[in-house]
Amino acid sequence: MDSPRIFTVSELTASIRGLLETQFPFVSVAGEISNLRQPYSGHFYFTLKDDRAQIKAVLFKMQQRYLSDRPVDGQQVVCRGRLSVYEPRGDYQLIVDTLDFHGAGAMQLAFENLKKRLATEGLFAEDRKKPLPLMPEHITLVTSPNGAAVHDFIRVARSRCPQTGLAVYPVAVQGEQAAGEIAAAIVDINTHGHTDLIVLCRGGGSLEDLWAFNEEKLARAIAASRLPIVSAVGHEIDFTIADFAADLRAPTPSAAAELILPDSRALALQVNQLRGRLYRTMSARLERYASRTAMYRQQLGIMRRPLEQMLLQLDHSAGAMERAVRNRLAAEQERLAQAAGRLRRQNPLVLLQLRGRQLVEQQRRLRHAAAIFLENRDKSLARIAGVLDAVSPLSTLARGYSIVRKAGDGGEIITDYNQVEKNSRIEVILQRGYLECTVEKTGEKRTRPGEKTGGDRE
């Protein structure tokens, strides 16, 4: 039987750290701040607790610029961040990315409980989210018609894709009746509307102001919609249950228009997204180094001067790394700008318009050539008709001549007097009508009426 593996303390602590960081990459924790301190490094170290448990937390100096106020002991907050383990002491702690002063309390706990329950049901699963149309022809905004949010969306949409039709379905976006009105609007648009996409639109506000978008009936109406739904509620830091249930979450109404509708500025947006991702990655790495350095300074007070030198080197390295990142991003922006220029020059739409103009010109030439051809044929037909008219027997009859033929079924045309004999029955065809005659006399030719010729036969 194999003996169980024996871990070293370092191996076990590293394994626990890896497990925590994998299982809890990003969490939101509500609690009360206690034991808050800010040492020489400028970072905030504190304990986040409730009535039954507590956890250590750190908010690095670089993240403090996002705070709306300075935290204090006894304050109820919601911290969003990731779990990690400080291996030298074996402590696990929360590395805080954002700290919200306004979302704590019963409403925040209700939010977290509903979010967890609906997520367990699969309401937020990625595989049930519907793809958005690449080029929507019509968009319906479910919002208050008088708010700034709808005007922001329309302004950006008109600048990016003016041919897309927009309609506003007016509802209340705040108050006890708001969630029911919004849910009913979604059902009505799915049943009777002629649109490609629904956008839930509202400006920012407190947790209480946005609570209509955190109600269960609205989340279920969003999930049941056959039309794709975009949630554009609040500011970038605001998250609602509707955001998780929707097929796409936009940080603001203006950003929703940019995400939904195509625009040449999309390349610049992608660059900004890549820059933010790289910045967050590098910031997280620097924060880990800074956290370790701060811990070493507290433990090894007698080595303050060497640690300060290390901090200076760290700041210098951070500055150099930030400059390198900035230079790399500038180079990538230039490459993307050049690529965008090449894409604009080789735009299939421009080539299609050019081919369309060439096709119109060819059609015009073809119609002109066909008209000339038909005109010439008409003239030729007119000349031929004139010739045919000139040689037509009917034209000859019109000038006073007649056609003589033998009477009977055969109707042989008579051109020589030898073809008939006296008392033969003949027919004379005139321009109008005919004559039945009996031959009294024949001869070779008579120049004038009554004149006899040498060949007359009685």
XYZ file of C-alpha atoms in Angstrom:
458
model
C 0.000 0.000 0.000
C 1.390 3.411 -1.011
C 2.154 5.745 1.861
C 0.369 9.121 1.784
C 2.276 12.028 0.325
C 4.017 14.216 2.867
C 3.850 17.945 2.042
C 6.241 20.574 3.182
C 4.633 23.644 4.715
C 5.553 25.654 1.614
C 4.095 23.039 -0.732
C 0.842 22.809 1.200
C 0.488 26.589 1.448
C 1.188 27.000 -2.280
C -1.399 24.326 -3.105
C -3.992 26.041 -0.913
C -3.215 29.358 -2.566
C -3.624 27.876 -6.050
C -6.910 26.248 -5.071
C -8.312 29.484 -3.614
C -7.274 31.640 -6.561
C -8.741 29.101 -9.014
C -12.045 28.529 -7.225
C -12.611 32.192 -6.295
C -11.173 34.318 -9.116
C -13.587 37.184 -8.340
C -15.941 37.590 -5.374
C -18.157 40.263 -3.796
C -18.170 40.352 0.027
C -20.390 42.539 2.235
C -19.273 43.365 5.754
C -18.041 45.919 8.300
C -14.569 47.484 8.256
C -12.464 47.094 11.418
C -8.779 47.438 12.361
C -8.209 49.803 9.429
C -4.613 50.989 9.056
C -2.556 52.679 6.352
C 1.202 52.175 6.783
C 4.043 53.938 5.012
C 3.333 52.079 1.746
C -0.006 53.889 1.402
C -2.016 50.643 1.152
C -5.144 50.076 3.277
C -5.064 46.962 5.476
C -8.252 46.082 7.347
C -10.509 43.288 8.583
C -13.895 42.713 6.940
C -16.302 41.107 9.409
C -19.904 40.250 10.184
C -21.447 38.846 13.376
C -19.967 35.361 12.876
C -16.727 35.592 10.907
C -13.990 37.866 9.606
C -11.433 37.980 6.794
C -8.312 40.076 6.254
C -8.352 42.439 3.292
C -5.971 44.796 1.513
C -6.752 47.699 -0.842
C -3.587 48.720 -2.684
C -2.703 52.343 -3.204
C -3.144 52.126 -6.979
C -6.825 51.175 -6.558
C -7.611 53.969 -4.105
C -8.131 56.534 -6.879
C -11.484 54.849 -7.596
C -12.788 55.514 -4.054
C -15.509 58.142 -3.636
C -14.567 58.592 0.059
C -12.010 57.438 2.598
C -13.036 54.226 4.420
C -13.301 54.246 8.234
C -13.768 51.637 10.941
C -17.372 50.543 11.483
C -18.416 51.343 7.937
C -20.638 48.880 6.045
C -19.173 48.213 2.587
C -19.174 45.751 -0.291
C -15.704 44.696 -1.418
C -15.140 43.159 -4.833
C -11.896 41.357 -5.540
C -10.095 38.017 -5.439
C -8.883 35.644 -2.747
C -5.204 34.915 -2.241
C -2.827 33.494 0.400
C 0.131 35.339 1.927
C 2.457 32.338 2.100
C 5.041 33.561 4.686
C 2.320 33.690 7.375
C -0.171 31.255 5.890
C -2.912 33.902 6.006
C -5.606 34.040 3.377
C -6.891 37.491 2.467
C -9.106 39.408 0.066
C -7.269 41.523 -2.526
C -9.816 44.323 -3.049
C -10.318 45.837 -6.519
C -13.335 48.060 -5.734
C -14.959 49.173 -2.488
C -18.607 50.329 -2.544
C -19.958 52.459 0.292
C -23.564 52.496 -0.936
C -24.484 48.904 -1.680
C -24.261 47.241 1.709
C -27.094 46.237 3.988
C -30.253 44.224 3.534
C -30.763 45.219 -0.101
C -27.247 44.124 -1.015
C -27.707 40.806 0.751
C -31.032 40.313 -1.038
C -29.270 41.103 -4.299
C -26.548 38.526 -3.648
C -29.050 35.851 -2.558
C -31.247 36.324 -5.650
C -28.225 36.381 -7.911
C -26.964 33.112 -6.425
C -30.380 31.407 -6.682
C -30.983 32.434 -10.300
C -27.446 31.471 -11.246
C -28.018 28.026 -9.724
C -31.131 27.669 -11.905
C -28.992 28.397 -14.965
C -30.712 31.693 -15.726
C -27.364 33.405 -16.290
C -25.723 30.552 -18.222
C -23.748 31.628 -21.268
C -25.178 28.849 -23.460
C -28.712 30.310 -23.181
C -27.680 33.800 -24.219
C -28.792 34.782 -27.713
C -26.351 36.315 -30.204
C -26.938 39.920 -31.196
C -27.544 40.767 -34.879
C -24.451 42.126 -36.594
C -26.418 44.927 -38.291
C -29.789 45.449 -36.571
C -32.358 47.185 -38.767
C -34.549 48.253 -35.836
C -33.967 48.674 -32.095
C -36.599 49.244 -29.388
C -35.540 51.139 -26.251
C -37.490 50.270 -23.093
C -36.909 53.350 -20.948
C -38.235 56.640 -19.695
C -38.658 58.968 -22.697
C -37.607 61.985 -20.632
C -34.335 60.696 -19.192
C -30.846 61.645 -20.307
C -29.997 57.981 -20.904
C -32.297 57.591 -23.923
C -30.964 60.794 -25.471
C -27.379 59.595 -24.979
C -28.188 56.300 -26.688
C -29.972 57.962 -29.619
C -27.178 60.500 -30.102
C -24.476 57.821 -30.293
C -26.646 55.518 -32.422
C -27.354 58.278 -34.952
C -23.659 59.095 -35.218
C -22.626 55.447 -35.691
C -25.436 53.919 -37.763
C -28.113 56.447 -38.795
C -29.983 53.975 -41.025
C -31.000 51.823 -38.036
C -34.582 52.477 -36.946
C -35.151 53.402 -33.293
C -38.332 53.260 -31.205
C -38.937 54.156 -27.555
C -41.316 52.047 -25.428
C -42.080 54.378 -22.487
C -42.014 52.822 -19.000
C -41.215 53.841 -15.445
C -37.602 52.991 -14.572
C -37.829 53.679 -10.818
C -40.405 52.918 -8.154
C -42.600 50.022 -7.078
C -44.376 49.633 -10.446
C -41.250 49.924 -12.595
C -40.228 46.243 -12.680
C -43.747 45.137 -13.662
C -43.989 47.748 -16.420
C -40.607 46.794 -17.867
C -41.437 43.055 -17.778
C -44.812 43.704 -19.472
C -43.090 45.820 -22.128
C -40.718 42.950 -22.947
C -43.654 40.540 -23.355
C -45.582 43.038 -25.515
C -42.632 43.735 -27.815
C -41.997 40.004 -28.261
C -45.681 39.482 -29.131
C -46.539 42.480 -31.283
C -43.336 44.375 -31.994
C -41.368 44.385 -35.229
C -37.834 44.851 -34.002
C -34.493 43.048 -33.971
C -33.257 43.974 -30.515
C -34.483 45.284 -27.135
C -32.371 47.644 -25.011
C -33.181 48.263 -21.331
C -31.942 51.793 -20.790
C -31.502 53.834 -17.599
C -28.989 56.283 -16.158
C -27.023 55.793 -12.974
C -28.212 56.021 -9.388
C -28.035 54.424 -5.969
C -28.817 50.781 -5.274
C -32.326 51.829 -4.267
C -32.798 53.839 -7.487
C -31.805 50.837 -9.607
C -33.712 48.229 -7.581
C -36.411 47.713 -10.255
C -33.721 46.039 -12.360
C -32.896 43.649 -9.485
C -36.364 42.067 -9.198
C -36.942 38.421 -10.056
C -39.960 38.929 -12.354
C -37.936 41.192 -14.616
C -35.046 38.718 -14.723
C -37.401 35.916 -15.762
C -39.048 38.095 -18.436
C -35.596 38.817 -19.864
C -34.684 35.122 -19.876
C -37.976 34.188 -21.611
C -37.594 36.762 -24.395
C -37.176 35.378 -27.925
C -35.565 38.670 -28.940
C -32.028 39.413 -27.736
C -31.900 41.936 -24.884
C -29.107 44.340 -23.945
C -28.996 45.762 -20.422
C -27.656 49.338 -20.318
C -28.454 50.349 -16.749
C -26.506 52.758 -14.567
C -22.821 53.562 -14.714
C -19.882 51.255 -15.365
C -19.527 50.273 -11.700
C -23.250 49.479 -11.302
C -24.315 45.827 -11.677
C -27.930 44.619 -11.585
C -29.671 41.253 -11.854
C -30.891 42.387 -15.290
C -27.250 42.687 -16.392
C -26.635 39.000 -15.639
C -29.919 37.816 -17.209
C -29.529 39.867 -20.400
C -27.750 38.602 -23.489
C -25.290 41.499 -23.241
C -24.468 43.952 -20.476
C -23.362 47.460 -21.453
C -21.747 49.699 -18.817
C -23.736 52.791 -19.920
C -26.489 53.621 -22.455
C -23.924 55.340 -24.685
C -21.662 52.302 -24.540
C -24.641 50.094 -25.435
C -25.065 51.976 -28.720
C -21.361 51.547 -29.414
C -21.445 47.809 -28.640
C -24.599 47.113 -30.648
C -23.968 49.202 -33.752
C -20.873 48.881 -35.950
C -18.532 51.830 -36.365
C -15.047 52.530 -37.668
C -14.097 53.527 -34.129
C -14.491 49.915 -33.007
C -10.767 49.362 -33.586
C -9.930 52.128 -31.141
C -12.315 50.573 -28.622
C -10.550 47.223 -28.994
C -7.214 48.915 -28.359
C -8.605 50.459 -25.169
C -9.910 47.080 -24.049
C -6.529 45.451 -24.659
C -4.820 48.295 -22.835
C -7.144 47.864 -19.853
C -6.574 44.115 -19.770
C -2.805 44.536 -19.891
C -2.941 47.305 -17.302
C -4.995 45.172 -14.913
C -2.645 42.222 -15.364
C 0.456 44.285 -14.737
C -1.228 46.126 -11.858
C -2.177 42.838 -10.199
C 1.393 41.607 -10.514
C 2.805 44.850 -9.132
C 0.263 44.798 -6.325
C 1.383 41.329 -5.293
C 4.993 42.470 -5.184
C 4.031 45.623 -3.273
C 1.984 43.611 -0.759
C 4.875 41.257 -0.080
C 7.260 44.163 0.309
C 4.948 45.874 2.814
C 4.707 42.676 4.862
C 8.494 42.303 4.907
C 8.849 45.905 6.102
C 6.530 45.269 9.063
C 8.288 42.049 10.066
C 11.845 43.252 9.600
C 11.916 46.765 11.060
C 15.694 46.641 11.520
C 16.070 46.333 7.731
C 14.044 49.436 6.935
C 16.731 51.117 4.868
C 17.361 48.109 2.551
C 13.620 47.677 2.156
C 13.214 51.340 1.282
C 15.892 50.881 -1.346
C 13.974 47.895 -2.687
C 10.808 50.007 -2.809
C 12.616 52.668 -4.800
C 13.814 50.014 -7.212
C 10.302 48.613 -7.398
C 8.867 52.049 -8.183
C 11.563 52.549 -10.804
C 10.784 49.141 -12.324
C 7.076 49.909 -12.255
C 7.682 53.198 -14.037
C 9.879 51.522 -16.620
C 7.329 48.774 -17.112
C 4.515 51.320 -17.436
C 6.516 53.248 -20.040
C 7.257 50.030 -21.909
C 3.583 49.098 -21.846
C 2.607 52.592 -22.994
C 5.142 52.462 -25.853
C 3.987 48.994 -26.848
C 0.364 50.109 -26.822
C 1.225 53.182 -28.903
C 2.939 50.952 -31.468
C -0.034 48.594 -31.538
C -2.386 51.561 -31.943
C -0.354 52.754 -34.909
C -0.468 49.278 -36.460
C -4.203 49.078 -35.929
C -4.675 52.560 -37.392
C -2.734 51.512 -40.492
C -4.783 48.324 -40.724
C -7.968 50.353 -40.385
C -6.810 52.586 -43.235
C -6.164 49.573 -45.432
C -9.570 48.143 -44.535
C -11.276 51.408 -45.468
C -9.479 51.500 -48.826
C -10.438 47.878 -49.524
C -13.957 48.195 -48.148
C -16.246 45.755 -50.049
C -19.055 48.296 -49.796
C -16.978 50.901 -51.689
C -16.046 48.324 -54.349
C -19.698 47.264 -54.607
C -20.773 50.887 -55.121
C -18.146 51.286 -57.871
C -19.326 48.109 -59.611
C -22.899 49.344 -59.248
C -22.078 52.603 -61.001
C -20.288 50.667 -63.772
C -23.327 48.392 -64.148
C -25.652 51.405 -64.410
C -23.420 52.900 -67.130
C -23.353 49.599 -69.054
C -27.160 49.383 -68.795
C -27.461 52.939 -70.115
C -25.173 52.122 -73.069
C -27.060 48.903 -73.777
C -30.423 50.711 -73.768
C -29.017 53.408 -76.088
C -27.580 50.826 -78.499
C -30.850 48.868 -78.456
C -32.808 52.041 -79.209
C -30.553 52.879 -82.183
C -30.782 49.277 -83.432
C -34.593 49.271 -83.214
C -34.788 52.666 -84.914
C -32.647 51.395 -87.822
C -34.760 48.245 -88.098
C -37.917 50.359 -88.153
C -36.482 52.421 -90.995
C -35.475 49.257 -92.907
C -38.919 47.753 -92.409
C -40.490 50.969 -93.652
C -38.383 50.876 -96.842
C -39.185 47.199 -97.432
C -42.881 47.871 -96.805
C -42.706 50.652 -99.403
C -41.146 48.341 -101.952
C -43.667 45.602 -101.204
C -46.492 48.094 -101.491
C -45.192 49.266 -104.844
C -45.165 45.765 -106.351
C -48.331 44.554 -104.618
C -51.176 43.458 -106.908
C -53.534 45.459 -104.747
C -51.601 48.622 -105.538
C -51.892 47.793 -109.255
C -55.645 47.366 -108.905
C -55.853 50.741 -107.202
C -54.400 52.400 -110.353
C -57.271 51.052 -112.534
C -55.845 47.741 -113.613
C -57.543 44.364 -113.028
C -56.740 40.684 -112.787
C -58.400 38.273 -115.226
C -58.699 34.570 -114.527
C -60.719 31.638 -115.774
C -63.994 31.043 -114.033
C -64.323 27.888 -111.951
C -62.419 26.120 -109.215
C -58.977 26.348 -110.810
C -59.005 30.109 -111.304
C -56.020 30.145 -113.744
C -54.703 33.679 -114.321
C -55.043 34.763 -117.963
C -52.038 36.565 -119.421
C -52.394 35.521 -123.102
C -55.487 35.649 -125.325
C -54.667 32.125 -126.519
C -55.602 30.815 -123.070
C -59.347 31.358 -123.775
C -61.796 30.890 -126.588
C -64.962 32.626 -127.565
C -67.827 32.115 -125.130
C -65.373 31.136 -122.357
C -66.415 32.211 -118.836
C -63.908 34.498 -117.092
C -63.695 36.538 -113.866
C -62.323 40.077 -113.671
C -60.922 41.046 -110.237
C -61.176 44.786 -109.531
C -59.901 46.850 -106.604
C -63.410 46.664 -105.254
C -65.389 43.544 -106.188
C -65.237 41.384 -109.340
C -67.016 40.820 -112.692
C -68.174 37.571 -114.333
C -67.854 37.872 -118.113
C -68.224 35.850 -121.347
C -65.521 36.157 -124.043
C -67.002 37.472 -127.318
C -63.728 38.039 -129.169
C -59.932 37.542 -128.691
C -56.873 39.131 -130.264
C -53.195 39.930 -129.832
C -53.329 43.542 -128.699
C -55.614 46.539 -128.865
C -54.017 49.929 -128.510
C -57.274 51.927 -128.418
C -60.861 50.934 -127.716
C -62.642 49.748 -130.848
C -59.391 49.228 -132.871
C -58.915 45.823 -134.482
C -55.664 43.912 -134.671
C -54.421 41.421 -137.132
C -54.937 38.502 -134.816
C -58.586 39.097 -133.892
C -60.714 35.943 -133.751
C -64.487 35.945 -133.777
